[in-house]
JSON list of C-alpha atoms and ligand atoms in Angstrom, two decimals:
[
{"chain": "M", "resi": 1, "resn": "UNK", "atom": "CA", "xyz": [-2.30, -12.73, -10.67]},
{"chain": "M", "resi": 2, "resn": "UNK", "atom": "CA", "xyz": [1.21, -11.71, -9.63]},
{"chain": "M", "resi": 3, "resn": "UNK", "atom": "CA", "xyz": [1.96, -9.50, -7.03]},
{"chain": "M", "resi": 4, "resn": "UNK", "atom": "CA", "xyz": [2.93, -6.09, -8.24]},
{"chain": "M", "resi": 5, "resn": "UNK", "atom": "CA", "xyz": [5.76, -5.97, -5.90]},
{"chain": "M", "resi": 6, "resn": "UNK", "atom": "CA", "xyz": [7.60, -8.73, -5.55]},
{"chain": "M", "resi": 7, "resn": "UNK", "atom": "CA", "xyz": [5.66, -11.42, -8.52]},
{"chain": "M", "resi": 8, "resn": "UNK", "atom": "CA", "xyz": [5.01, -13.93, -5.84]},
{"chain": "M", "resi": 9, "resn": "UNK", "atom": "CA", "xyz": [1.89, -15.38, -6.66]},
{"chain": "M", "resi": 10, "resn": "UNK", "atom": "CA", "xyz": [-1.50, -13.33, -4.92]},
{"chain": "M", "resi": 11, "resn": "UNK", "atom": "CA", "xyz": [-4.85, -12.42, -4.80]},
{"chain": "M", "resi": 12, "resn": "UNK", "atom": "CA", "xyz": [-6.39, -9.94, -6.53]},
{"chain": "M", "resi": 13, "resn": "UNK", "atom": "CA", "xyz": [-8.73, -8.59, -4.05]},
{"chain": "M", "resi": 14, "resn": "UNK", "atom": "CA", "xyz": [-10.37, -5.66, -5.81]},
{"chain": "M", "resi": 15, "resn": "UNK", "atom": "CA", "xyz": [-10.44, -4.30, -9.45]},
{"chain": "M", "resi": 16, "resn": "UNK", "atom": "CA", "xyz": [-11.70, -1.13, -9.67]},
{"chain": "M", "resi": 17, "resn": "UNK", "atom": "CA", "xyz": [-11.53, 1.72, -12.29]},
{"chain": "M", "resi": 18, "resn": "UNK", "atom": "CA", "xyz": [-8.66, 3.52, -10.99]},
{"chain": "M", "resi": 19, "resn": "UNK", "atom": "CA", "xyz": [-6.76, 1.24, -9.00]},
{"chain": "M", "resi": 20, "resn": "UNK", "atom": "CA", "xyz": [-6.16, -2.36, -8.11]},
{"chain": "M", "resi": 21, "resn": "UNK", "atom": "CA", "xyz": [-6.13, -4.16, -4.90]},
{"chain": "M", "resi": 22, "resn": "UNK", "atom": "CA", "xyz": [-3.87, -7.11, -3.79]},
{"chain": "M", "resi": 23, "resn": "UNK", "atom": "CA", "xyz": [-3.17, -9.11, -1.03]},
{"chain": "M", "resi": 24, "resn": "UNK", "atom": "CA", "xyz": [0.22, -10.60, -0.90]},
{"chain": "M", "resi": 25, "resn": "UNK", "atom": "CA", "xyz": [1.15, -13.28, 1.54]},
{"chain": "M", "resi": 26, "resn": "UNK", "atom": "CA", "xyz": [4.72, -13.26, 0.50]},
{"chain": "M", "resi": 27, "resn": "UNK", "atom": "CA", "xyz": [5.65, -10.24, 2.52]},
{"chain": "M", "resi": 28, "resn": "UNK", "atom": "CA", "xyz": [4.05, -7.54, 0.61]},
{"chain": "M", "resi": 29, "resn": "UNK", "atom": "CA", "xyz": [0.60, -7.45, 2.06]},
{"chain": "M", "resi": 30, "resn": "UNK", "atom": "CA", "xyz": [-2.46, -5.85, 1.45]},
{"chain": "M", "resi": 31, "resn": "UNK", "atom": "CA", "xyz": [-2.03, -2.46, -0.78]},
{"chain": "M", "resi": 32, "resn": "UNK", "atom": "CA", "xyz": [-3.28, -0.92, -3.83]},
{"chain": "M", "resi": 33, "resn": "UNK", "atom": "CA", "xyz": [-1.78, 0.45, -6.93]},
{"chain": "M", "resi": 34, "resn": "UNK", "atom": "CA", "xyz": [-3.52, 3.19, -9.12]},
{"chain": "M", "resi": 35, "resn": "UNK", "atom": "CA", "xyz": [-4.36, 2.53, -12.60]},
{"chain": "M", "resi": 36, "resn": "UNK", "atom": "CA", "xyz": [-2.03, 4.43, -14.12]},
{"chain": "M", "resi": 37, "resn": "UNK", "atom": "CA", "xyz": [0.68, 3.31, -12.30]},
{"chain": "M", "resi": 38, "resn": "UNK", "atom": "CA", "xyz": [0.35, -0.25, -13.45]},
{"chain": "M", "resi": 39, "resn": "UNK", "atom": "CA", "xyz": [-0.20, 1.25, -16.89]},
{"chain": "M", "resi": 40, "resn": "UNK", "atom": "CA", "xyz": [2.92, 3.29, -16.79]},
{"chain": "M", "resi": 41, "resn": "UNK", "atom": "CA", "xyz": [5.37, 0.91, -15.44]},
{"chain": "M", "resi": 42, "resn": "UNK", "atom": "CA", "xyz": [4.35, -2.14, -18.02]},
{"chain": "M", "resi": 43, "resn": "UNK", "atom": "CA", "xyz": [4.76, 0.54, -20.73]},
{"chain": "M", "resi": 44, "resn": "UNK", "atom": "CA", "xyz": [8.50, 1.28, -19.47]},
{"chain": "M", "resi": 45, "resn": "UNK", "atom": "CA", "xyz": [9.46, -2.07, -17.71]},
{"chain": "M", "resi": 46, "resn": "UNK", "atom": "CA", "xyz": [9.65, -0.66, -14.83]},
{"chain": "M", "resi": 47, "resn": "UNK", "atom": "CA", "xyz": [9.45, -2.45, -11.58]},
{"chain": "M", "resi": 48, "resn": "UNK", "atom": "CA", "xyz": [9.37, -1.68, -8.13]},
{"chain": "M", "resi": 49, "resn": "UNK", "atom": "CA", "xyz": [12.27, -1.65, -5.25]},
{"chain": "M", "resi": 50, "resn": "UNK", "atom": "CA", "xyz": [10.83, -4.32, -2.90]},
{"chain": "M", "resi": 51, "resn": "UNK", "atom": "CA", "xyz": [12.52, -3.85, 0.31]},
{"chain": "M", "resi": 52, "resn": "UNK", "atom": "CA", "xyz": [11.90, 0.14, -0.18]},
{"chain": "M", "resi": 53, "resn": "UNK", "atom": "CA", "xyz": [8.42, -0.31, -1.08]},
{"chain": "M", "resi": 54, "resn": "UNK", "atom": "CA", "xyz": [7.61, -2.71, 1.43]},
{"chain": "M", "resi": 55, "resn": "UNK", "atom": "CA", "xyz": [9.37, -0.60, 4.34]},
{"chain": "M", "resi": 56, "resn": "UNK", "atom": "CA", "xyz": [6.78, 2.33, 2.67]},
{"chain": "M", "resi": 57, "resn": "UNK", "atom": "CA", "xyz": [3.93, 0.50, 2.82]},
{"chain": "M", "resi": 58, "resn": "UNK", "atom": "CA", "xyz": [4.47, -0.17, 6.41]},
{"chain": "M", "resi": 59, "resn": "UNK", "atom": "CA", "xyz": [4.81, 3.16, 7.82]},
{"chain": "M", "resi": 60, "resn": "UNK", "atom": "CA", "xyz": [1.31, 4.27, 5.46]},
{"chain": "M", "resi": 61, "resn": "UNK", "atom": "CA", "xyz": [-0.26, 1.59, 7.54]},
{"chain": "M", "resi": 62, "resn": "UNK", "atom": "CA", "xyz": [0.19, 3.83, 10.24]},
{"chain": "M", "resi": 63, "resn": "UNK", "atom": "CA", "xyz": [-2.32, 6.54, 8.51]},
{"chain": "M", "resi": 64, "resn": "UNK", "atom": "CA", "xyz": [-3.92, 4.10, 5.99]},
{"chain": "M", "resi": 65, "resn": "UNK", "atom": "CA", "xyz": [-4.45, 0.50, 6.56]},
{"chain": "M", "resi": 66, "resn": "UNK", "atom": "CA", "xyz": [-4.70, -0.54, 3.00]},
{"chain": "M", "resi": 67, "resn": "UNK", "atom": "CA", "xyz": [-2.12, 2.45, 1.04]},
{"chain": "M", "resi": 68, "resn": "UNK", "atom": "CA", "xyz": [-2.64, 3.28, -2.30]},
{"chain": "M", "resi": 69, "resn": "UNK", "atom": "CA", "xyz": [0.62, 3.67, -4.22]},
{"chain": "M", "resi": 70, "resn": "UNK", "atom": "CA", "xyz": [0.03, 6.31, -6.66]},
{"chain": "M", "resi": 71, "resn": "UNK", "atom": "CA", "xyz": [2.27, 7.46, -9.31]},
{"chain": "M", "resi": 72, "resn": "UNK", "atom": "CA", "xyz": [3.30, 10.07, -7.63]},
{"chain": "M", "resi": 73, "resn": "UNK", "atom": "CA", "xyz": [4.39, 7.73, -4.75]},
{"chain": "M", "resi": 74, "resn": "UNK", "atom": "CA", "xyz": [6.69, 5.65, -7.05]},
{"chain": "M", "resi": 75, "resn": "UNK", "atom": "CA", "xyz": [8.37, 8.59, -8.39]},
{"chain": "M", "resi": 76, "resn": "UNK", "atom": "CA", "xyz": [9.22, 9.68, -5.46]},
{"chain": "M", "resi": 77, "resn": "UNK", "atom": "CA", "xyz": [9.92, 7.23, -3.15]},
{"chain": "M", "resi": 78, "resn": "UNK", "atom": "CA", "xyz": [9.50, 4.03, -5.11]},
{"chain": "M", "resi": 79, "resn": "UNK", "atom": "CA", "xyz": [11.31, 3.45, -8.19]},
{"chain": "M", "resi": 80, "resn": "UNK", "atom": "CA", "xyz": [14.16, 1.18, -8.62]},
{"chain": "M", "resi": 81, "resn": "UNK", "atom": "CA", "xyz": [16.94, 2.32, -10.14]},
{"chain": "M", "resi": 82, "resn": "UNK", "atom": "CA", "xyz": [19.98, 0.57, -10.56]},
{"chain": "M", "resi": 83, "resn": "UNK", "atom": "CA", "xyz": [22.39, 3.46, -11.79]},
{"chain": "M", "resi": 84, "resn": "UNK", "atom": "CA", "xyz": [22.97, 7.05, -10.09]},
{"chain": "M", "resi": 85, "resn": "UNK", "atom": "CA", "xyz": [23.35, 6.38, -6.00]},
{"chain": "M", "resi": 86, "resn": "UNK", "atom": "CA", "xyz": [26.66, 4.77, -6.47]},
{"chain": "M", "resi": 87, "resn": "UNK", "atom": "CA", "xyz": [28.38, 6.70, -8.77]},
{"chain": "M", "resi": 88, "resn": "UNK", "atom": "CA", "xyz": [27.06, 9.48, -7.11]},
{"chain": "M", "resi": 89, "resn": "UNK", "atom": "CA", "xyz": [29.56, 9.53, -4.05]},
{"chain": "M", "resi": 90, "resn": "UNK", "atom": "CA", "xyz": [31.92, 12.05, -4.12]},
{"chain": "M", "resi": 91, "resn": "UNK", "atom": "CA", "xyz": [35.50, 11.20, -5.01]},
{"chain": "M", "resi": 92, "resn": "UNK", "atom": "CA", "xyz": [37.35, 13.60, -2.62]},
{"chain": "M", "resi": 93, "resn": "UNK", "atom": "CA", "xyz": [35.18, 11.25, 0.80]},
{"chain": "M", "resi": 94, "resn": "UNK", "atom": "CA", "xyz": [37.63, 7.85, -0.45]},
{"chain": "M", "resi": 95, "resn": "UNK", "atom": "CA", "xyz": [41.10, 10.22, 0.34]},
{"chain": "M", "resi": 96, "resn": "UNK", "atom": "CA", "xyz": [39.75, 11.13, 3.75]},
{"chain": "M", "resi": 97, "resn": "UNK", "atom": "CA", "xyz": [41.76, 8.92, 6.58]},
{"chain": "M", "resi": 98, "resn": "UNK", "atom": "CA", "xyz": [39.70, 6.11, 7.71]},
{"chain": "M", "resi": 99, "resn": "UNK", "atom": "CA", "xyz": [39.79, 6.78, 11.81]},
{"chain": "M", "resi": 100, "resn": "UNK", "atom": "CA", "xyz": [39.19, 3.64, 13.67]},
{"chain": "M", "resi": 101, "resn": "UNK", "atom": "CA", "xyz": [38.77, 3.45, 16.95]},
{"chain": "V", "resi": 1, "resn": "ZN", "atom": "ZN1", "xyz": [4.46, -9.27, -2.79]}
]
């Protein structure tokens, strides 16, 4: 199957009941995605931020050497959104004077 992440082709390691495992040698690595998350995003087309997920899944390696991404993960960290950061900038921060130097 496809890699969650980034849809570069990979190996499903591990099915189990509530949560997949896959090894991705494009970049991703080895992680796992609950059940419902899978479920969820497929439902809504949803997909997932790769450089922000990947740079997540590194640091859980620190604590977990195989990080589950729950739902709970992707909502917080994790979702890709395309809208809302950029407009979000405050119009008065483009009339400041640019100081160089
Ligand atoms: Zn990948």
């Amino acid at each position: 199957m496809k890699c969650l992440i980034c849809h570069a082709v990979s190996n499903t390691v591990h099915v189990a009941e509530d949560w997949s495992e896959v090894a991705c040698s494009a970049g991703c690595g080895r992680f796992r995605v609950s059940a419902n998350l899978i479920k969820s995003m497929k439902g809504r087309n949803e997909s997932f931020d790769i450089e922000r997920t990947r740079q997540w899944l590194k640091m859980s390696r620190n604590d977990e050497p195989v990080p589950l991404i729950s739902r709970y993960d992707y909502n917080v960290a994790l979702l890709h959104r395309d809208t809302g950061e950029k407009s979000a900038i405050a119009p008065s921060r483009s009339r400041q004077p640019l100081t160089s130097d």
